[in-house]
Amino acid sequence: MIKKLLFPVSGILFSTFIIAQNDLPKGFSVGELQDMQRMDFEPPAYSPVGITTPPTLPVRNMAQWEEIQALTITWRSYASVLREIVRAARQETTVIINCNTTNTTQYNDSTNIKNYLTAGGVPLSNIRFNAKPSDAVWIRDYGANPCYLNNVDSLILVDWKYNRPTRVNDDTIPRSIARMLQIPLYETIVNPYQLVHTGGNYMTDGMNTAFSSHLILDENSTKTEAQINSIMDDFMGIDRYIKMETLPYDGIHHIDMHMKLLDEETLLVGQYPNGIADGPQIEANIQYVLSNFNSSFGTPYKVIRIPQPPDQLNGFTYPNTTGNYLTYTNATIINKTVIVPQFYAQYDTTAIRIWKDAMPGYKIVGINSNSTISASGSLHCITHSVGVQAPLRIVHQNLPNTTNTVTPYQVDAIVQHKSGIQFATLYYTTDTANVPYTAVTMTLTNASTDTWTGFIPAQVAGTHVYYYIKGHANSGKEQVRPMPAPAGNFEFDVLGGSTEIQENETIFSQQAFPNPSHGITCIPTYLKETSKGSIKLYDVLGKLVSTIYEGEMPSGTKNYFINTSDMNAGAYFIVLETTTNRVSQKLMVK
């Protein structure tokens, strides 16, 4: 009976999911629900194939921007979209196509797929086929997660119990991928470690922090949150698991429909017009995160806003009426390429610009996703990644803008490889078009954390600094961060003045970010002593626009926030005033 299931079925937007039987949606189809509601329905029991106990060594779930050896897709439906994914992805990595399905739809075996790709001008190199039956195209949800033992030493795959109990074939795909690539497979399918989960409702920073919606709690209702957290920690190394409220109009409650981590401290967040659809709950969730959690670097998360467009094919409507859940966050990072959903030019142009600004140097490829979005999924939903066997991992927090024009800028990075790091190099320039990069040898400053350090010489005020980091392993493997470097770089501005904090000083500890701003903006401050004070926003004519904070301000560092999404574009001034000091900085709103 349905009460035996761990899978919530109320709240699914059924009207969206009435589609062809062979094109199963991300959520439950009407037919699946009818099957599960039969009195004699029993979820299938799986005999363990992989390892069902946690790894005995420390484990780390890789982030999506780390190097991958393969992108996996299931050729089940939406052939034109899949072809464009293959066209873009095969230039970056091997594409594994799960095919030879149990239905009779067109292009469902390797011969037909090859003919279809060739007819569309897609070369067949860098493509492998995995002839296994499947049920649906949504491999992000049923695919296994790449993790590493001892940070970078050994690649494993971790497969959760799939939350669609009638899709028996899908739930076995990870096993065939693991066998093909000869990667150990861990499965959370046997109690006390059984965990129901989906990849679309999950993202991690590669530093042991992860995000999901509360769907993870609903789908594992027989377990406490502490037990769920423990399983995620044991199998994937997630020791901080941030969970947010589900959204009213997103029937599948997967966070990849409105959020994406771009790096260890940057969140790309979908934005609706004020008061529309899931906009209010998304804003509440982001405020919850910003108010309660810092990035793994210990600093506030940076938030970049991107539109959630109306559905032009349904009268330019949003999901709270008749519109499909159009999204630009449901994208996939494939080494140095990012594939981004596209719907229609009016919004696509803005979305591509935001992606290019957010990930400089990456190749941003737009793929029309109008066909898949009616089933509540897009490009991230129909792709999954497999990490490389021996990654050269580089972790670095982008230096903030600074007023320091006197002392060198310290660049620290975690650089790791299973064979050890032979040397690491810092490259910097102040003009990517006309000034060659200068190489600076980095030194190992903390062997226990694999931290390497280099210094960029102090620059004059008004300088824009570009830099990247390169690691060279004892095995000969090399890697750079950001991965597209030198086409894409870390960068910061030198604004002038000294960063040294004087006695009794009240300052902005760094520039507000993001700047230019459009949405939630963080204002970092430092007070030597507790004081009454205020933070106010003024326009260029000196007119008060907003009182951001007024009252007692504690000593030390603290972050304040303002939402600029409803403000007119232009220049503003943030003024921090206490009983002993008054400082200001410029904020551009776009």
Short mmCIF file of N, CA and C in Angstrom, two decimals, residues 225-290:
data_model
loop_
_atom_site.label_atom_id
_atom_site.label_comp_id
_atom_site.label_asym_id
_atom_site.label_seq_id
_atom_site.Cartn_x
_atom_site.Cartn_y
_atom_site.Cartn_z
N GLU A 225 16.86 13.52 11.40
CA GLU A 225 17.80 14.33 10.63
C GLU A 225 19.24 14.00 11.01
N ALA A 226 19.47 13.72 12.28
CA ALA A 226 20.81 13.36 12.72
C ALA A 226 21.27 12.06 12.08
N GLN A 227 20.36 11.10 11.92
CA GLN A 227 20.73 9.84 11.26
C GLN A 227 21.04 10.06 9.78
N ILE A 228 20.25 10.91 9.12
CA ILE A 228 20.51 11.24 7.71
C ILE A 228 21.87 11.90 7.57
N ASN A 229 22.14 12.87 8.44
CA ASN A 229 23.43 13.55 8.40
C ASN A 229 24.58 12.58 8.61
N SER A 230 24.38 11.63 9.50
CA SER A 230 25.43 10.66 9.79
C SER A 230 25.74 9.79 8.58
N ILE A 231 24.71 9.35 7.86
CA ILE A 231 24.92 8.53 6.66
C ILE A 231 25.67 9.34 5.60
N MET A 232 25.27 10.60 5.41
CA MET A 232 25.96 11.44 4.43
C MET A 232 27.41 11.68 4.81
N ASP A 233 27.67 11.80 6.10
CA ASP A 233 29.04 11.98 6.56
C ASP A 233 29.84 10.70 6.37
N ASP A 234 29.25 9.56 6.73
CA ASP A 234 29.96 8.28 6.65
C ASP A 234 30.32 7.90 5.22
N PHE A 235 29.39 8.10 4.28
CA PHE A 235 29.59 7.64 2.90
C PHE A 235 30.19 8.70 1.99
N MET A 236 29.98 10.00 2.30
CA MET A 236 30.39 11.04 1.37
C MET A 236 31.21 12.16 2.02
N GLY A 237 31.43 12.05 3.32
CA GLY A 237 32.25 13.05 4.00
C GLY A 237 31.56 14.37 4.25
N ILE A 238 30.24 14.42 4.11
CA ILE A 238 29.51 15.67 4.32
C ILE A 238 29.32 15.88 5.82
N ASP A 239 30.09 16.80 6.39
CA ASP A 239 29.98 17.04 7.83
C ASP A 239 29.19 18.30 8.16
N ARG A 240 28.76 19.03 7.11
CA ARG A 240 27.84 20.16 7.31
C ARG A 240 26.79 20.09 6.21
N TYR A 241 25.57 19.79 6.58
CA TYR A 241 24.52 19.54 5.60
C TYR A 241 23.42 20.58 5.78
N ILE A 242 23.40 21.56 4.88
CA ILE A 242 22.47 22.69 4.97
C ILE A 242 21.19 22.33 4.21
N LYS A 243 20.05 22.48 4.88
CA LYS A 243 18.77 22.11 4.26
C LYS A 243 17.83 23.31 4.30
N MET A 244 17.11 23.51 3.19
CA MET A 244 16.23 24.66 3.05
C MET A 244 14.80 24.20 2.81
N GLU A 245 13.86 25.09 3.09
CA GLU A 245 12.45 24.79 2.87
C GLU A 245 12.19 24.46 1.40
N THR A 246 11.29 23.53 1.17
CA THR A 246 10.86 23.25 -0.20
C THR A 246 10.06 24.43 -0.74
N LEU A 247 9.97 24.51 -2.06
CA LEU A 247 9.31 25.64 -2.70
C LEU A 247 7.86 25.29 -3.06
N PRO A 248 6.93 26.23 -2.93
CA PRO A 248 5.51 25.93 -3.15
C PRO A 248 5.18 25.45 -4.56
N TYR A 249 5.88 25.99 -5.57
CA TYR A 249 5.47 25.71 -6.96
C TYR A 249 6.44 24.81 -7.72
N ASP A 250 7.51 24.38 -7.06
CA ASP A 250 8.43 23.42 -7.66
C ASP A 250 8.00 22.03 -7.19
N GLY A 251 7.23 21.34 -8.02
CA GLY A 251 6.62 20.08 -7.60
C GLY A 251 7.60 18.99 -7.25
N ILE A 252 8.85 19.04 -7.78
CA ILE A 252 9.82 17.99 -7.48
C ILE A 252 10.72 18.36 -6.31
N HIS A 253 10.75 19.63 -5.92
CA HIS A 253 11.51 20.10 -4.76
C HIS A 253 13.01 19.83 -4.87
N HIS A 254 13.54 19.94 -6.09
CA HIS A 254 14.97 19.76 -6.32
C HIS A 254 15.64 21.12 -6.43
N ILE A 255 16.71 21.32 -5.67
CA ILE A 255 17.31 22.66 -5.61
C ILE A 255 18.01 23.05 -6.90
N ASP A 256 18.33 22.06 -7.78
CA ASP A 256 19.01 22.46 -9.02
C ASP A 256 18.10 23.23 -9.96
N MET A 257 16.81 23.31 -9.63
CA MET A 257 15.89 24.10 -10.44
C MET A 257 15.99 25.60 -10.13
N HIS A 258 16.68 25.96 -9.04
CA HIS A 258 16.78 27.40 -8.73
C HIS A 258 18.09 27.80 -8.07
N MET A 259 19.05 26.86 -7.89
CA MET A 259 20.32 27.20 -7.25
C MET A 259 21.46 26.41 -7.86
N LYS A 260 22.67 26.97 -7.79
CA LYS A 260 23.85 26.22 -8.20
C LYS A 260 25.08 26.84 -7.55
N LEU A 261 25.96 25.98 -7.02
CA LEU A 261 27.27 26.43 -6.55
C LEU A 261 28.21 26.56 -7.74
N LEU A 262 28.81 27.73 -7.89
CA LEU A 262 29.76 27.97 -8.98
C LEU A 262 31.20 27.74 -8.53
N ASP A 263 31.46 27.94 -7.25
CA ASP A 263 32.73 27.62 -6.64
C ASP A 263 32.48 27.46 -5.14
N GLU A 264 33.53 27.43 -4.34
CA GLU A 264 33.36 27.12 -2.92
C GLU A 264 32.58 28.18 -2.15
N GLU A 265 32.42 29.38 -2.70
CA GLU A 265 31.76 30.44 -1.94
C GLU A 265 30.73 31.24 -2.74
N THR A 266 30.40 30.79 -3.96
CA THR A 266 29.49 31.57 -4.80
C THR A 266 28.25 30.77 -5.15
N LEU A 267 27.09 31.34 -4.85
CA LEU A 267 25.80 30.73 -5.15
C LEU A 267 25.14 31.48 -6.30
N LEU A 268 24.79 30.76 -7.35
CA LEU A 268 23.95 31.31 -8.41
C LEU A 268 22.52 30.98 -8.05
N VAL A 269 21.68 32.00 -7.95
CA VAL A 269 20.31 31.81 -7.45
C VAL A 269 19.30 32.39 -8.42
N GLY A 270 18.29 31.60 -8.75
CA GLY A 270 17.22 32.06 -9.62
C GLY A 270 16.38 33.13 -8.95
N GLN A 271 15.95 34.09 -9.75
CA GLN A 271 15.21 35.23 -9.19
C GLN A 271 13.93 35.48 -10.00
N TYR A 272 12.80 35.51 -9.30
CA TYR A 272 11.52 35.88 -9.89
C TYR A 272 11.23 37.35 -9.61
N PRO A 273 10.33 37.96 -10.38
CA PRO A 273 9.88 39.30 -10.02
C PRO A 273 9.27 39.28 -8.62
N ASN A 274 9.24 40.43 -7.97
CA ASN A 274 8.78 40.52 -6.58
C ASN A 274 7.42 39.86 -6.38
N GLY A 275 7.37 38.93 -5.42
CA GLY A 275 6.11 38.32 -5.03
C GLY A 275 5.60 37.26 -5.97
N ILE A 276 6.36 36.91 -7.02
CA ILE A 276 5.89 35.98 -8.04
C ILE A 276 6.38 34.57 -7.74
N ALA A 277 5.48 33.60 -7.90
CA ALA A 277 5.82 32.17 -7.85
C ALA A 277 6.64 31.84 -6.60
N ASP A 278 7.80 31.19 -6.79
CA ASP A 278 8.61 30.78 -5.65
C ASP A 278 9.59 31.84 -5.19
N GLY A 279 9.48 33.05 -5.76
CA GLY A 279 10.40 34.12 -5.39
C GLY A 279 10.49 34.37 -3.90
N PRO A 280 9.36 34.54 -3.19
CA PRO A 280 9.44 34.82 -1.75
C PRO A 280 10.14 33.71 -0.96
N GLN A 281 9.86 32.45 -1.27
CA GLN A 281 10.49 31.36 -0.51
C GLN A 281 11.96 31.22 -0.85
N ILE A 282 12.31 31.45 -2.12
CA ILE A 282 13.74 31.42 -2.48
C ILE A 282 14.49 32.49 -1.69
N GLU A 283 13.91 33.70 -1.61
CA GLU A 283 14.55 34.79 -0.88
C GLU A 283 14.68 34.44 0.60
N ALA A 284 13.63 33.84 1.15
CA ALA A 284 13.69 33.45 2.56
C ALA A 284 14.78 32.41 2.79
N ASN A 285 14.90 31.47 1.86
CA ASN A 285 15.93 30.43 1.99
C ASN A 285 17.34 31.03 1.93
N ILE A 286 17.54 31.96 0.99
CA ILE A 286 18.86 32.57 0.85
C ILE A 286 19.20 33.39 2.09
N GLN A 287 18.22 34.12 2.61
CA GLN A 287 18.47 34.89 3.83
C GLN A 287 18.81 33.97 5.00
N TYR A 288 18.15 32.81 5.04
CA TYR A 288 18.46 31.82 6.08
C TYR A 288 19.90 31.36 5.95
N VAL A 289 20.34 31.06 4.73
CA VAL A 289 21.72 30.60 4.53
C VAL A 289 22.71 31.70 4.89
N LEU A 290 22.47 32.92 4.38
CA LEU A 290 23.42 34.01 4.62
C LEU A 290 23.50 34.37 6.10
#
